CSV table of C-alpha atoms in Angstrom, one decimal:
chain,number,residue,atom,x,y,z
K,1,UNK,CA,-207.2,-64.4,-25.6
K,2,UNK,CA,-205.5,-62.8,-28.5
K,3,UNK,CA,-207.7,-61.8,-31.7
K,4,UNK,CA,-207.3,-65.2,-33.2
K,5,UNK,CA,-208.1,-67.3,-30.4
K,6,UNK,CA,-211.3,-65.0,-29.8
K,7,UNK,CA,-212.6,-65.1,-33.3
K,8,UNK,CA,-211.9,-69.0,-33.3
K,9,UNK,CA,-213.8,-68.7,-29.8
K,10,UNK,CA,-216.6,-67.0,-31.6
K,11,UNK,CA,-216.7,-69.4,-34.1
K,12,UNK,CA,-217.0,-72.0,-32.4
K,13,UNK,CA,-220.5,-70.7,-30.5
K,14,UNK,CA,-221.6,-70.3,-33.9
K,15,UNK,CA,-221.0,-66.6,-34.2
K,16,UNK,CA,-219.4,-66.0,-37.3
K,17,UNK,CA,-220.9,-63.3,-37.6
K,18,UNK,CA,-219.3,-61.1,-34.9
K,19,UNK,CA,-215.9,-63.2,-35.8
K,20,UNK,CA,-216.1,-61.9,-39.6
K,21,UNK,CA,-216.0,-58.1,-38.3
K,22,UNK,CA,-214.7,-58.3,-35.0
K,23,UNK,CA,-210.9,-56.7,-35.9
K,24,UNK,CA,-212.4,-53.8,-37.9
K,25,UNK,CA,-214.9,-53.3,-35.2
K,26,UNK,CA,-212.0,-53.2,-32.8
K,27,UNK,CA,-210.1,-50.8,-34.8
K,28,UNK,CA,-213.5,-48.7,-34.9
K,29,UNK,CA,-213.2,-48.6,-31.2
K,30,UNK,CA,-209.6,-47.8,-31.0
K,31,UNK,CA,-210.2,-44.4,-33.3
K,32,UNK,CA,-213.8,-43.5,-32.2
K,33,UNK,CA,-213.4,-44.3,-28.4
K,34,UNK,CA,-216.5,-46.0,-28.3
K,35,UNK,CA,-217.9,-47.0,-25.2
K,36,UNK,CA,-217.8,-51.2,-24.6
K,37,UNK,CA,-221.7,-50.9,-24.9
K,38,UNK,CA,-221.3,-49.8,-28.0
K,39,UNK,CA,-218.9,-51.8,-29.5
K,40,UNK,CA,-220.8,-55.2,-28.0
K,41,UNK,CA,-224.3,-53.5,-29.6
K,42,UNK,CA,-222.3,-53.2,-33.1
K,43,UNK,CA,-221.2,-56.5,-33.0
K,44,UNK,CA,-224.6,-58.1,-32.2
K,45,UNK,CA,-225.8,-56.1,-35.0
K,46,UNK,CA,-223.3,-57.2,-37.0
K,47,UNK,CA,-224.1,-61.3,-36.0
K,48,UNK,CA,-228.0,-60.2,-36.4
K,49,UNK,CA,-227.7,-59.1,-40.0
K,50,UNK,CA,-225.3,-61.9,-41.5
K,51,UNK,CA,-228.6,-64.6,-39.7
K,52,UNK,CA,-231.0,-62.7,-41.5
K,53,UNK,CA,-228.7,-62.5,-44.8
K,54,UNK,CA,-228.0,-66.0,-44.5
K,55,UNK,CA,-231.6,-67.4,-44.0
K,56,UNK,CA,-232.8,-65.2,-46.9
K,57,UNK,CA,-230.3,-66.7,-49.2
K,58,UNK,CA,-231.2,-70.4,-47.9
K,59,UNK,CA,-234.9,-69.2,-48.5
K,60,UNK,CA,-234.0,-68.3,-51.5
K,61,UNK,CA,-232.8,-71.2,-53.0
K,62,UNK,CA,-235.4,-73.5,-51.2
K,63,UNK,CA,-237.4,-71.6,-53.1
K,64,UNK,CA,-235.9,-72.8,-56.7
K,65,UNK,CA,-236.9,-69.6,-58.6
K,66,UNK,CA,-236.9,-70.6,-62.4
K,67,UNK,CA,-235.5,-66.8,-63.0
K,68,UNK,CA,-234.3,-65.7,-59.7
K,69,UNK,CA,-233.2,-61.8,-60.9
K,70,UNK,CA,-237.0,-61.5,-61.8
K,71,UNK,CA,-238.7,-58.6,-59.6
K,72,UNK,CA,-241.2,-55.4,-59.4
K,73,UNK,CA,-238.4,-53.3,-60.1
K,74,UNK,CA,-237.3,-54.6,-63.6
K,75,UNK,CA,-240.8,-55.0,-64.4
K,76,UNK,CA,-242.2,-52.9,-67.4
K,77,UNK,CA,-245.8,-52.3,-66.3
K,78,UNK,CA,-246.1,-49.9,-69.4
K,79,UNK,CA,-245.8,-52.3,-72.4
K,80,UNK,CA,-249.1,-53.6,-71.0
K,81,UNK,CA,-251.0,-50.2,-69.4
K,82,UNK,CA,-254.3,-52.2,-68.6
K,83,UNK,CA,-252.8,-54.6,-66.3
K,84,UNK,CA,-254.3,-53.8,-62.7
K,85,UNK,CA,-250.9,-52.7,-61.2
K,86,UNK,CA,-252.4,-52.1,-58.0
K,87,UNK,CA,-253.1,-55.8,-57.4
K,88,UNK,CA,-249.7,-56.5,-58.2
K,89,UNK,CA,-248.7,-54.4,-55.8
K,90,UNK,CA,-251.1,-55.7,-53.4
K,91,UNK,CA,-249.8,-59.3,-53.9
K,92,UNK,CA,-246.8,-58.0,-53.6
K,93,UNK,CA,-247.2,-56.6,-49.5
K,94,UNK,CA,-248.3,-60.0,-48.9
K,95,UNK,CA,-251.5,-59.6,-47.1
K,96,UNK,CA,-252.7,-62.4,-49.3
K,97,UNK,CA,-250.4,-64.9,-47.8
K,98,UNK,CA,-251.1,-63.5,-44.4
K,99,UNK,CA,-255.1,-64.1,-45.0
K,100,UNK,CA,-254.4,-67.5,-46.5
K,101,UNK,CA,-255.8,-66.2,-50.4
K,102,UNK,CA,-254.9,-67.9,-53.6
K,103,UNK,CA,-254.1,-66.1,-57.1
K,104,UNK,CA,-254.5,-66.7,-60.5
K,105,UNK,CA,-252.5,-64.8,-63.1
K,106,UNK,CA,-254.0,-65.5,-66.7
K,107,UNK,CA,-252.9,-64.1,-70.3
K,108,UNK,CA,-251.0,-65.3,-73.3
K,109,UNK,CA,-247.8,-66.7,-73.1
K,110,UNK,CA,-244.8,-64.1,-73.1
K,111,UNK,CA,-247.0,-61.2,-70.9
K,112,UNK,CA,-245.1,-61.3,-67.9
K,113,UNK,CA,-247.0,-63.9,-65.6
K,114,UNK,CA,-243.7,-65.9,-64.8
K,115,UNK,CA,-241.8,-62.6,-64.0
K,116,UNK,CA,-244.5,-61.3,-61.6
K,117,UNK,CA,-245.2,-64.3,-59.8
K,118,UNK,CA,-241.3,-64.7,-58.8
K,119,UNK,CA,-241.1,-60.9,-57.6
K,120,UNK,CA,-244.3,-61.4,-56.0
K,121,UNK,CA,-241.9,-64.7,-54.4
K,122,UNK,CA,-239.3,-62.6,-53.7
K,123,UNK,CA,-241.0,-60.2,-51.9
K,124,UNK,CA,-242.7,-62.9,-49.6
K,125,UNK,CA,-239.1,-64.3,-48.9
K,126,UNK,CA,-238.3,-60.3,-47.9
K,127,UNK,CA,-241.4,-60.3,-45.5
K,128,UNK,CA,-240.7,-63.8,-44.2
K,129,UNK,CA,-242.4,-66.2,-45.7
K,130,UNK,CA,-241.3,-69.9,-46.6
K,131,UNK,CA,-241.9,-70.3,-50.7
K,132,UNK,CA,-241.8,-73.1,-53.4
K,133,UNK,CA,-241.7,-72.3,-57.0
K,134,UNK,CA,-242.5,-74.7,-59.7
K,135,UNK,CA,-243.6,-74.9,-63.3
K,136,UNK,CA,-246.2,-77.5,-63.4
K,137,UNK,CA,-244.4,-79.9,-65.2
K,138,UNK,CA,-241.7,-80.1,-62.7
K,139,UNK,CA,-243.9,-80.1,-59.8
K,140,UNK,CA,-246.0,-83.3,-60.9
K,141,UNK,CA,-242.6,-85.1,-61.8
K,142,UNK,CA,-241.2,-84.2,-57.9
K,143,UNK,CA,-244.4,-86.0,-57.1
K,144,UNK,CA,-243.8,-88.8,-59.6
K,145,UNK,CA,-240.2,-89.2,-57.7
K,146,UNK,CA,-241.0,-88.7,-54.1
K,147,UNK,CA,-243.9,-92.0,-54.6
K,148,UNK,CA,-241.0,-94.1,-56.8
K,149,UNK,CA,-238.7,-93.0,-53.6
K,150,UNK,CA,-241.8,-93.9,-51.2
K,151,UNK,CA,-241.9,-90.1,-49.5
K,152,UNK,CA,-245.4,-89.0,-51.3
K,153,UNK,CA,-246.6,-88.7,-48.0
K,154,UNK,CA,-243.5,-86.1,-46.9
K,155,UNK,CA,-243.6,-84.4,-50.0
K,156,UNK,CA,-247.5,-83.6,-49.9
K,157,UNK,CA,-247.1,-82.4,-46.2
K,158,UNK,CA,-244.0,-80.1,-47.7
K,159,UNK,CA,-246.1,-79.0,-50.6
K,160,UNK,CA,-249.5,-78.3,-47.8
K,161,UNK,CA,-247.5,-76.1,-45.3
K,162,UNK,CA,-244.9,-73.6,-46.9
K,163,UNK,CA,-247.1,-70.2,-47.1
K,164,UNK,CA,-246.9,-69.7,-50.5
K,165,UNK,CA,-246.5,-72.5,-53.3
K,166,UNK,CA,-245.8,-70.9,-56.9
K,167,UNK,CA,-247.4,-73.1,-59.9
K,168,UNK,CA,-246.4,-71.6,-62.7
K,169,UNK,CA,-247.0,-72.2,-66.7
K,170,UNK,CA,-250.2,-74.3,-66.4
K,171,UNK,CA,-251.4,-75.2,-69.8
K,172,UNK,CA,-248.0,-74.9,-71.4
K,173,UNK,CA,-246.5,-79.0,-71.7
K,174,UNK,CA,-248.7,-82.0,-71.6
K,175,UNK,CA,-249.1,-83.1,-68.4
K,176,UNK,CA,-249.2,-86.8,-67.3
K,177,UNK,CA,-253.0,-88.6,-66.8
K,178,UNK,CA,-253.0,-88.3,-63.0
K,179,UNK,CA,-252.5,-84.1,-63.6
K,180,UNK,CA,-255.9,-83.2,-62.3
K,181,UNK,CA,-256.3,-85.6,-59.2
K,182,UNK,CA,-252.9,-84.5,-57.7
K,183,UNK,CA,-253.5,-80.8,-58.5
K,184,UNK,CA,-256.7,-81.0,-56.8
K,185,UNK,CA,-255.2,-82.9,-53.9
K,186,UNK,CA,-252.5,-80.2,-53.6
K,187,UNK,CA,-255.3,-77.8,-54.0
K,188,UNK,CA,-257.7,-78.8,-51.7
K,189,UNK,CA,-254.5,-79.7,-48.8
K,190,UNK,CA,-254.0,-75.8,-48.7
K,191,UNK,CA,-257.7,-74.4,-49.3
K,192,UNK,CA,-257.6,-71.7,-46.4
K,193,UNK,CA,-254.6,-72.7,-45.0
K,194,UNK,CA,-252.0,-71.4,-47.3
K,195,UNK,CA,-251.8,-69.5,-50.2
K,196,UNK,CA,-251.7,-70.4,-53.9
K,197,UNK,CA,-250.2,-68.5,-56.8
K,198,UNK,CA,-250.8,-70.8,-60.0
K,199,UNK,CA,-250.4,-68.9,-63.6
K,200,UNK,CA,-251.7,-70.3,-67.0
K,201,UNK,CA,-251.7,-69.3,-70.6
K,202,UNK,CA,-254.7,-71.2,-70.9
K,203,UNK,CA,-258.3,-69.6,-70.1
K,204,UNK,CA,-260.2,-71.5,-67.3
K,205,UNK,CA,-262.7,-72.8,-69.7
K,206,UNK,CA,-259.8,-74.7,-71.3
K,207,UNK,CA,-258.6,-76.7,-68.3
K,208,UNK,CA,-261.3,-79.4,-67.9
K,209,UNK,CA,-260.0,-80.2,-71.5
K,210,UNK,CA,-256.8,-79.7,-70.9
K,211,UNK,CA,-256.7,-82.0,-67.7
K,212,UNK,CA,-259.2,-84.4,-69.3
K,213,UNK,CA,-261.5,-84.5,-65.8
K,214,UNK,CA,-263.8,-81.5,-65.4
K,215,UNK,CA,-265.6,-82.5,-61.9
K,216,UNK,CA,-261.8,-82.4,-60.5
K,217,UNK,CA,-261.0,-79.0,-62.7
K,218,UNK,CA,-264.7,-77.3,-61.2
K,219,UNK,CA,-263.6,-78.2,-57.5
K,220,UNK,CA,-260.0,-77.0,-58.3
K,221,UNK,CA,-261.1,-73.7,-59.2
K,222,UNK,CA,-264.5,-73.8,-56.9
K,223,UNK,CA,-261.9,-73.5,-54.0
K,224,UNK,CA,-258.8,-71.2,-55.9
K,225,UNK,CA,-261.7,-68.7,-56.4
K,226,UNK,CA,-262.8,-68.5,-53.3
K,227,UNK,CA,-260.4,-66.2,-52.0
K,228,UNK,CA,-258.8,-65.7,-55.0
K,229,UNK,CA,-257.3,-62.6,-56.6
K,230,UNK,CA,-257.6,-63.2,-60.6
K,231,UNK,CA,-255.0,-61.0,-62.4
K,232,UNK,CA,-255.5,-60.5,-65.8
K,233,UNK,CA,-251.8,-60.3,-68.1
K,234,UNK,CA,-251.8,-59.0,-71.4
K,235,UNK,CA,-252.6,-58.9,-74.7
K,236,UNK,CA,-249.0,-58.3,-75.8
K,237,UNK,CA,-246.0,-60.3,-75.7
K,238,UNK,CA,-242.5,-59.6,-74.8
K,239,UNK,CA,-241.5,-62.6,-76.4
K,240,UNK,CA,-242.6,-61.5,-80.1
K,241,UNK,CA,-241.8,-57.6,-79.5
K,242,UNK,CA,-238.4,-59.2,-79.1
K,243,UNK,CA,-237.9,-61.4,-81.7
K,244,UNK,CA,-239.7,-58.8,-84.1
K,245,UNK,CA,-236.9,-56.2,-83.1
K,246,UNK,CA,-234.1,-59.4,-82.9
K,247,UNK,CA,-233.6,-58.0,-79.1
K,248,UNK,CA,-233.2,-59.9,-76.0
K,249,UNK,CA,-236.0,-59.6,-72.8
């Protein structure tokens, strides 16, 4: 075979990998001498790394981040110096996932609970982990589709599996009259058998209100709590330092 024949070879076995690098790892051999074990361990490497690449990227966007450049690293943890940072961090090594905890991350609106729950995503995707990210709103009209398209059933057993669903802004839209039935279902469906991150702008005491049905609220949180990590965002906004300063976040 000559170079093209083999990388259409490789191709075709599904090794695209290898195929993308294979002449510069040729010419790598040519100069450096290398030894065939060597070249075939580069090239595995090579087919190893674009996998992992690739799956990250399709995990990625299964995911549906809202903001998907959001993580630790562009966090400012000193506009707000009482947040507990060291949870964050905690979160963020995943061990939470890994015991099958939930988190709540509570404040005002504009105090970074949106940002940290994505890196805190991100970082699950980097250590693994199957995620979903939705704002509630968005969330409870999948649901609305998947029973008008007669998959409820499919879309629940999605929802109850992946490792870590992300429920963000809770409390921030008005949120249709079956809200607190199907947030407990989805709630109960992955009570110590998948983790939970759900933020709100709302306190707690707010949400039997807010959902109209406190029995369903009390067993929501009875079971979010139970393992639950409760981190605590604020008081001051990025959103209104911002606009006070006419910058950009």
């Amino acid at each position: 075979m000559n170079l093209i024949e083999l990388q259409r070879a490789l191709r075709q076995l599904r090794l695209g990998g290898m195929a993308a690098v294979l002449e510069t790892r040729l010419h790598q051999a040519q100069t450096e001498a290398m030894a065939p074990i060597d070249l075939i361990s580069c090239l595995i490497a090579d087919e190893l790394n674009r996998r992992g690449e690739r799956l990250l990227d399709r995990r990625r966007k299964q995911a549906q981040f809202r903001d998907p450049q959001r993580s630790l690293d562009n966090f400012d943890f000193t506009f707000n110096p009482k947040m507990n940072r060291s949870l964050v961090f905690d979160l963020a090594a995943c061990t939470f996932i890994h015991k099958r905890e939930d988190a709540l991350f509570l404040g005002p609106g504009g105090t970074g609970k949106s940002h940290l729950a994505q890196a805190i995503g991100q970082a699950a995707i980097q250590q693994g982990y199957r995620v979903i990210y939705r704002e509630t709103h968005v969330l409870l009209e999948n649901l609305a589709d998947a029973i008008v398209d007669g998959a409820r059933k499919e879309f629940m057993e999605a929802l109850a599996t992946v490792p870590l669903l992300i429920i963000d802004d809770f409390g921030m839209r008005k949120l249709p009259p079956t809200a607190a039935e199907d947030l407990l279902e989805i709630v109960m469906r992955r009570y110590e058998r998948a983790s939970t991150l759900l933020t709100s702008n709302r306190p707690v005491e707010d949400w039997g209100k807010l959902l109209g049905d406190v029995a369903a609220v009390t067993a929501m949180l009875d079971r979010l709590l139970h393992h639950g990590h409760v981190l605590k965002c604020g008081p001051r906004s990025w959103r209104t330092k911002t606009a006070s300063t006419g910058g950009v976040q």
